[in-house]
Short mmCIF file of C-alpha atoms and ligand atoms in Angstrom, two decimals:
data_model
loop_
_atom_site.label_atom_id
_atom_site.label_comp_id
_atom_site.label_asym_id
_atom_site.label_seq_id
_atom_site.Cartn_x
_atom_site.Cartn_y
_atom_site.Cartn_z
CA MET Z 1 88.49 155.50 78.29
CA LYS Z 2 88.07 153.13 81.21
CA THR Z 3 87.33 154.42 84.69
CA PRO Z 4 89.96 153.42 87.22
CA GLU Z 5 88.87 151.42 90.22
CA LEU Z 6 88.70 153.56 93.36
CA ILE Z 7 89.94 151.91 96.54
CA THR Z 8 89.58 153.88 99.78
CA GLU Z 9 90.88 151.38 102.34
CA PRO Z 10 94.68 151.05 102.58
CA ALA Z 11 94.38 147.46 103.84
CA ALA Z 12 92.24 146.45 100.85
CA TRP Z 13 94.71 148.22 98.54
CA GLN Z 14 97.62 146.33 100.05
CA ALA Z 15 95.88 142.97 99.57
CA ARG Z 16 94.97 143.77 95.96
CA CYS Z 17 98.48 144.96 95.09
CA ALA Z 18 100.07 141.92 96.74
CA ALA Z 19 97.81 139.58 94.75
CA ALA Z 20 98.65 141.40 91.52
CA ARG Z 21 102.35 141.27 92.23
CA ASP Z 22 102.20 137.59 93.16
CA GLY Z 23 100.37 137.04 89.89
CA GLY Z 24 103.35 138.48 88.02
CA ALA Z 25 102.12 142.02 87.36
CA ARG Z 26 104.71 144.78 87.10
CA ILE Z 27 103.47 147.68 89.23
CA ALA Z 28 104.09 151.38 88.55
CA LEU Z 29 103.01 153.89 91.22
CA VAL Z 30 102.43 157.65 91.07
CA PRO Z 31 101.91 159.20 94.53
CA THR Z 32 100.00 162.52 94.42
CA MET Z 33 97.96 164.87 96.56
CA GLY Z 34 95.32 165.15 93.83
CA TYR Z 35 93.83 168.16 92.05
CA LEU Z 36 95.59 166.72 89.05
CA HIS Z 37 97.01 168.84 86.24
CA ALA Z 38 99.05 168.18 83.11
CA GLY Z 39 102.23 167.71 85.20
CA HIS Z 40 100.62 164.84 87.06
CA LEU Z 41 99.22 163.50 83.77
CA SER Z 42 102.70 163.13 82.29
CA LEU Z 43 103.67 160.99 85.32
CA LEU Z 44 100.47 158.94 85.06
CA ARG Z 45 100.92 158.26 81.34
CA GLU Z 46 104.54 157.28 81.87
CA ALA Z 47 103.43 154.97 84.70
CA ARG Z 48 101.12 153.22 82.24
CA ARG Z 49 104.05 152.72 79.83
CA ARG Z 50 106.44 151.61 82.57
CA ALA Z 51 103.97 149.11 83.96
CA ASP Z 52 103.66 147.48 80.55
CA VAL Z 53 107.35 147.40 79.51
CA ALA Z 54 107.80 143.73 80.32
CA GLY Z 55 105.24 142.80 77.63
CA GLY Z 56 102.44 141.64 79.88
CA PRO Z 57 99.76 144.05 81.00
CA GLY Z 58 101.20 145.57 84.16
CA LEU Z 59 99.40 147.50 86.83
CA ALA Z 60 99.55 151.31 86.71
CA VAL Z 61 98.31 152.82 89.96
CA ALA Z 62 98.10 156.25 91.60
CA SER Z 63 97.45 157.48 95.10
CA ILE Z 64 95.55 160.64 95.94
CA PHE Z 65 96.11 161.67 99.52
CA VAL Z 66 96.53 165.13 100.99
CA ASN Z 67 99.06 164.05 103.57
CA PRO Z 68 98.52 166.04 106.78
CA THR Z 69 101.97 165.17 108.14
CA GLN Z 70 103.80 167.14 105.45
CA PHE Z 71 101.98 170.41 106.21
CA GLY Z 72 103.19 172.82 108.89
CA PRO Z 73 100.70 174.18 111.45
CA THR Z 74 100.32 177.49 109.57
CA GLU Z 75 100.23 175.96 106.07
CA ASP Z 76 97.34 175.35 103.68
CA LEU Z 77 96.21 171.82 104.64
CA SER Z 78 92.56 172.75 105.25
CA ARG Z 79 92.18 174.69 102.00
CA TYR Z 80 94.34 172.52 99.74
CA PRO Z 81 92.27 172.12 96.53
CA ARG Z 82 90.47 168.80 96.01
CA ASP Z 83 88.46 167.29 93.14
CA LEU Z 84 88.25 163.51 93.41
CA ASP Z 85 85.75 163.06 90.55
CA GLY Z 86 87.86 165.13 88.16
CA ASP Z 87 90.99 163.32 89.31
CA LEU Z 88 89.46 159.89 88.65
CA ARG Z 89 88.48 160.99 85.16
CA LYS Z 90 92.01 162.21 84.45
CA CYS Z 91 93.50 159.00 85.83
CA GLY Z 92 91.20 157.10 83.49
CA GLU Z 93 92.33 159.18 80.52
CA ALA Z 94 95.94 158.38 81.41
CA GLY Z 95 95.21 154.63 81.54
CA ILE Z 96 95.54 154.21 85.31
CA ASP Z 97 94.05 150.94 86.60
CA TRP Z 98 93.51 151.62 90.31
CA VAL Z 99 93.46 154.73 92.50
CA LEU Z 100 94.04 154.68 96.25
CA ALA Z 101 92.24 157.65 97.81
CA PRO Z 102 91.90 157.05 101.56
CA SER Z 103 88.53 158.44 102.62
CA ASP Z 104 89.77 159.07 106.16
CA PRO Z 105 93.30 160.37 106.89
CA ARG Z 106 93.27 158.25 110.05
CA SER Z 107 93.41 155.12 107.89
CA MET Z 108 96.91 156.28 106.89
CA PHE Z 109 97.94 157.92 110.18
CA ALA Z 110 96.00 156.34 113.02
CA PRO Z 111 95.99 158.01 116.42
CA GLY Z 112 99.15 156.79 118.13
CA HIS Z 113 101.18 156.68 114.93
CA GLU Z 114 104.74 157.09 116.17
CA THR Z 115 107.08 155.94 113.42
CA TRP Z 116 108.80 158.50 111.22
CA VAL Z 117 111.29 158.33 108.38
CA ASP Z 118 113.90 161.06 108.60
CA VAL Z 119 116.33 161.53 105.70
CA SER Z 120 119.04 163.78 107.08
CA GLY Z 121 121.43 165.35 104.52
CA VAL Z 122 119.33 166.24 101.49
CA SER Z 123 116.29 167.19 103.63
CA GLN Z 124 118.22 170.06 105.14
CA GLY Z 125 118.32 173.54 103.64
CA LEU Z 126 116.06 174.85 100.86
CA CYS Z 127 112.43 173.81 101.52
CA GLY Z 128 113.62 171.78 104.52
CA ALA Z 129 114.75 174.99 106.20
CA SER Z 130 111.54 176.94 105.60
CA ARG Z 131 109.17 173.99 106.11
CA PRO Z 132 110.36 172.16 109.26
CA GLY Z 133 109.08 168.57 109.34
CA HIS Z 134 107.88 168.68 105.72
CA PHE Z 135 110.26 166.08 104.34
CA ARG Z 136 109.81 163.84 107.36
CA GLY Z 137 106.10 163.81 106.51
CA VAL Z 138 106.83 163.17 102.82
CA ALA Z 139 109.35 160.37 103.49
CA THR Z 140 107.01 158.70 105.97
CA VAL Z 141 103.92 158.76 103.75
CA VAL Z 142 105.91 157.63 100.70
CA THR Z 143 107.39 154.77 102.74
CA LYS Z 144 103.89 153.76 103.71
CA LEU Z 145 102.66 153.99 100.11
CA PHE Z 146 105.64 151.87 99.00
CA ASN Z 147 104.85 149.25 101.64
CA LEU Z 148 101.15 149.22 100.76
CA THR Z 149 101.81 148.98 97.02
CA ARG Z 150 105.27 147.35 96.66
CA PRO Z 151 105.73 148.94 93.22
CA HIS Z 152 108.50 147.99 90.81
CA VAL Z 153 108.80 151.62 89.77
CA ALA Z 154 107.59 154.88 91.34
CA LEU Z 155 107.38 158.16 89.45
CA PHE Z 156 107.99 161.66 90.80
CA GLY Z 157 108.30 165.09 89.19
CA GLU Z 158 111.50 167.14 89.07
CA LYS Z 159 109.29 170.12 89.92
CA ASP Z 160 109.80 169.04 93.54
CA PHE Z 161 113.52 168.57 93.04
CA GLN Z 162 114.45 168.29 96.71
CA GLN Z 163 111.60 165.85 97.35
CA LEU Z 164 112.91 163.66 94.53
CA ALA Z 165 116.41 163.74 96.07
CA VAL Z 166 114.97 162.83 99.49
CA ILE Z 167 113.10 159.86 98.04
CA ARG Z 168 116.09 158.66 96.04
CA ALA Z 169 118.24 158.82 99.20
CA MET Z 170 115.62 156.96 101.22
CA VAL Z 171 115.15 154.22 98.61
CA ARG Z 172 118.92 153.76 98.38
CA ASP Z 173 119.63 153.86 102.13
CA LEU Z 174 116.73 151.63 103.20
CA ALA Z 175 117.00 149.23 100.22
CA PHE Z 176 113.40 149.53 99.05
CA GLY Z 177 114.32 147.60 95.93
CA LEU Z 178 112.38 149.70 93.47
CA GLU Z 179 113.21 152.11 90.69
CA VAL Z 180 112.61 155.84 91.25
CA LEU Z 181 111.93 157.68 88.02
CA GLY Z 182 112.15 161.49 87.90
CA MET Z 183 110.07 163.24 85.24
CA PRO Z 184 110.67 166.68 83.67
CA ILE Z 185 108.71 169.74 84.79
CA VAL Z 186 105.55 170.43 82.77
CA ARG Z 187 104.97 174.16 82.28
CA GLU Z 188 102.32 176.62 81.11
CA PRO Z 189 103.08 178.24 77.74
CA ASP Z 190 104.58 181.29 79.52
CA GLY Z 191 106.90 179.08 81.58
CA LEU Z 192 105.06 178.86 84.91
CA ALA Z 193 105.52 175.36 86.35
CA LEU Z 194 102.16 173.64 86.77
CA SER Z 195 101.19 173.25 90.41
CA SER Z 196 97.95 172.51 92.24
CA ARG Z 197 98.73 175.66 94.27
CA ASN Z 198 98.51 177.84 91.13
CA ALA Z 199 94.75 177.64 91.77
CA TYR Z 200 95.27 180.05 94.69
CA LEU Z 201 96.62 182.83 92.44
CA SER Z 202 94.55 185.88 91.48
CA ALA Z 203 94.88 187.10 87.87
CA ASP Z 204 97.47 189.68 88.95
CA GLU Z 205 99.43 187.11 90.99
CA ARG Z 206 99.27 184.64 88.12
CA ALA Z 207 100.95 187.23 85.88
CA ARG Z 208 103.64 187.91 88.52
CA ALA Z 209 104.26 184.20 89.15
CA VAL Z 210 106.05 183.87 85.83
CA ALA Z 211 109.02 185.56 87.55
CA LEU Z 212 110.01 182.20 89.09
CA SER Z 213 110.55 180.38 85.80
CA ARG Z 214 112.05 183.55 84.27
CA SER Z 215 114.59 183.86 87.07
CA VAL Z 216 115.71 180.27 86.46
CA ARG Z 217 115.75 180.67 82.67
CA GLU Z 218 117.82 183.84 82.91
CA ALA Z 219 120.35 181.98 85.04
CA GLN Z 220 120.46 179.22 82.43
CA GLU Z 221 121.03 181.78 79.69
CA ALA Z 222 123.71 183.63 81.68
CA THR Z 223 125.49 180.34 82.40
CA ALA Z 224 125.37 179.45 78.71
CA ARG Z 225 127.07 182.80 78.01
CA GLY Z 226 129.86 181.86 80.42
CA GLU Z 227 128.76 183.33 83.78
CA ARG Z 228 129.83 180.81 86.43
CA ASP Z 229 129.80 182.85 89.62
CA ALA Z 230 126.94 181.44 91.71
CA ALA Z 231 126.64 184.60 93.82
CA ALA Z 232 126.16 186.75 90.72
CA LEU Z 233 123.65 184.31 89.23
CA ARG Z 234 121.72 184.19 92.49
CA ALA Z 235 121.68 187.99 92.84
CA ARG Z 236 120.25 188.39 89.36
CA ALA Z 237 117.52 185.81 90.03
CA ARG Z 238 116.67 187.42 93.35
CA ALA Z 239 116.35 190.82 91.65
CA ARG Z 240 114.04 189.35 89.02
CA LEU Z 241 111.80 187.88 91.74
CA GLU Z 242 111.76 191.03 93.85
CA ALA Z 243 110.82 193.10 90.81
CA ALA Z 244 107.73 190.94 90.17
CA PRO Z 245 107.13 191.59 93.09
CA ALA Z 246 107.53 188.25 94.83
CA ARG Z 247 108.90 187.70 98.34
CA VAL Z 248 111.96 185.49 98.05
CA ASP Z 249 112.17 182.47 100.34
CA TYR Z 250 115.42 181.19 98.81
CA VAL Z 251 117.49 181.27 95.65
CA GLU Z 252 120.22 178.61 95.61
CA ILE Z 253 122.55 176.91 93.19
CA VAL Z 254 123.37 173.38 94.32
CA HIS Z 255 125.02 170.13 93.35
CA PRO Z 256 122.30 167.95 91.73
CA GLU Z 257 122.77 164.99 94.08
CA THR Z 258 124.03 166.31 97.41
CA LEU Z 259 121.99 169.54 97.11
CA ARG Z 260 124.93 171.34 98.74
CA PRO Z 261 125.35 174.97 97.61
CA VAL Z 262 128.14 175.59 95.10
CA ASP Z 263 130.18 178.77 94.61
CA VAL Z 264 130.88 178.05 90.97
CA ALA Z 265 128.08 176.82 88.73
CA ALA Z 266 129.21 173.63 86.98
CA PRO Z 267 127.36 171.87 84.16
CA GLY Z 268 124.50 170.05 85.86
CA SER Z 269 124.31 172.39 88.87
CA VAL Z 270 120.70 173.17 89.67
CA MET Z 271 119.18 176.54 90.48
CA LEU Z 272 116.27 176.25 92.90
CA VAL Z 273 113.95 179.11 93.80
CA ALA Z 274 111.07 179.50 96.24
CA ALA Z 275 109.05 182.68 96.55
CA TYR Z 276 105.72 183.96 97.80
CA VAL Z 277 103.48 185.54 95.22
CA GLY Z 278 100.89 187.18 97.44
CA ALA Z 279 100.22 184.55 100.10
CA THR Z 280 101.05 181.61 97.81
CA ARG Z 281 104.43 179.94 98.10
CA LEU Z 282 105.69 178.64 94.76
CA ILE Z 283 108.86 176.72 93.81
CA ASP Z 284 110.74 176.14 90.58
CA ASN Z 285 114.13 174.90 89.46
CA GLY Z 286 116.25 174.12 86.44
CA ARG Z 287 119.58 172.59 85.55
CA LEU Z 288 122.30 174.99 84.45
CA PRO Z 289 123.91 174.14 81.12
P1 AMP L 301 101.69 166.72 94.32
O1 AMP L 301 100.29 166.31 94.02
O2 AMP L 301 101.91 168.20 94.28
O3 AMP L 301 102.21 166.07 95.58
O4 AMP L 301 102.57 166.15 93.14
C1 AMP L 301 102.57 164.79 92.83
C2 AMP L 301 103.70 164.49 91.90
O5 AMP L 301 103.55 165.25 90.71
C3 AMP L 301 105.06 164.87 92.49
O6 AMP L 301 106.01 163.88 92.17
C4 AMP L 301 105.35 166.17 91.80
O7 AMP L 301 106.74 166.44 91.68
C5 AMP L 301 104.74 165.95 90.44
N1 AMP L 301 104.49 167.24 89.79
C6 AMP L 301 103.83 168.30 90.30
N2 AMP L 301 103.84 169.34 89.44
C7 AMP L 301 104.53 168.92 88.34
C8 AMP L 301 104.89 169.54 87.11
N3 AMP L 301 104.55 170.79 86.81
N4 AMP L 301 105.61 168.80 86.23
C9 AMP L 301 105.96 167.52 86.51
N5 AMP L 301 105.65 166.89 87.67
C10 AMP L 301 104.94 167.58 88.57
#
């Protein structure tokens, strides 16, 4: 296993990536907030493969940055879990060449920063409704990471389904000229989607948290049996979450690209759920068959 090179200055990162790109390297980027788990690892390993597809050794890179602009004032920015040493080791295991981990958030968002990227349609509703400003922060930091890195391909998880839709819309509308690759959700054996925030859960909450993936799986099973009424599917999922107990933020069934709610679940419609287990807000989703 080789240790990836750690770069903490965005300007130095930009110069290194530009030189690599000018030298013909194909660049694959995985943006993360760190505290890496097996879900991140699947993105990192795929980045290694995607960087190398053209035959030559490409450049597989990751960023680790807990982006303050995507957290609301009452959210968990200050206690978000961090483990840079562990993350670097995992990046090394996945074959990542370089890691950008800005040592000072002001090197990404200097005082006086006043430019924001706002994706309108798909940012609204769902997490956009309960986390005002969240997707503006995500779109802005991802834009900045794209400009610093100029990757050929960037990888994101379907776990954050709305985030992926926001980034696809942004890349399309602003002609970033790169490929966005969505990767399947990696889960614990009992179905819980891996998340850095699972670290917040007590043993009791961890057991209750399985209700999110169960609620989605039950909707998938009901749809496979012929249930198409979105209201009925949503009610059943909501009941499953409330029984956990978990406090429901939203349960929606949407079109996979527009993210607009549907009344009738069609093949490819996506159920998205968000719920609080104790104080921890978790999300999950799955395509309906
Ligand atoms: P985060 O560090 O939470 O910002 O996540 C970084 C990237 O990893 C995002 O593209 C996430 O969608 C993705 N990701 C997080 N959890 C999972 C998971 N369980 N399976 C697949 N991808 C994930």
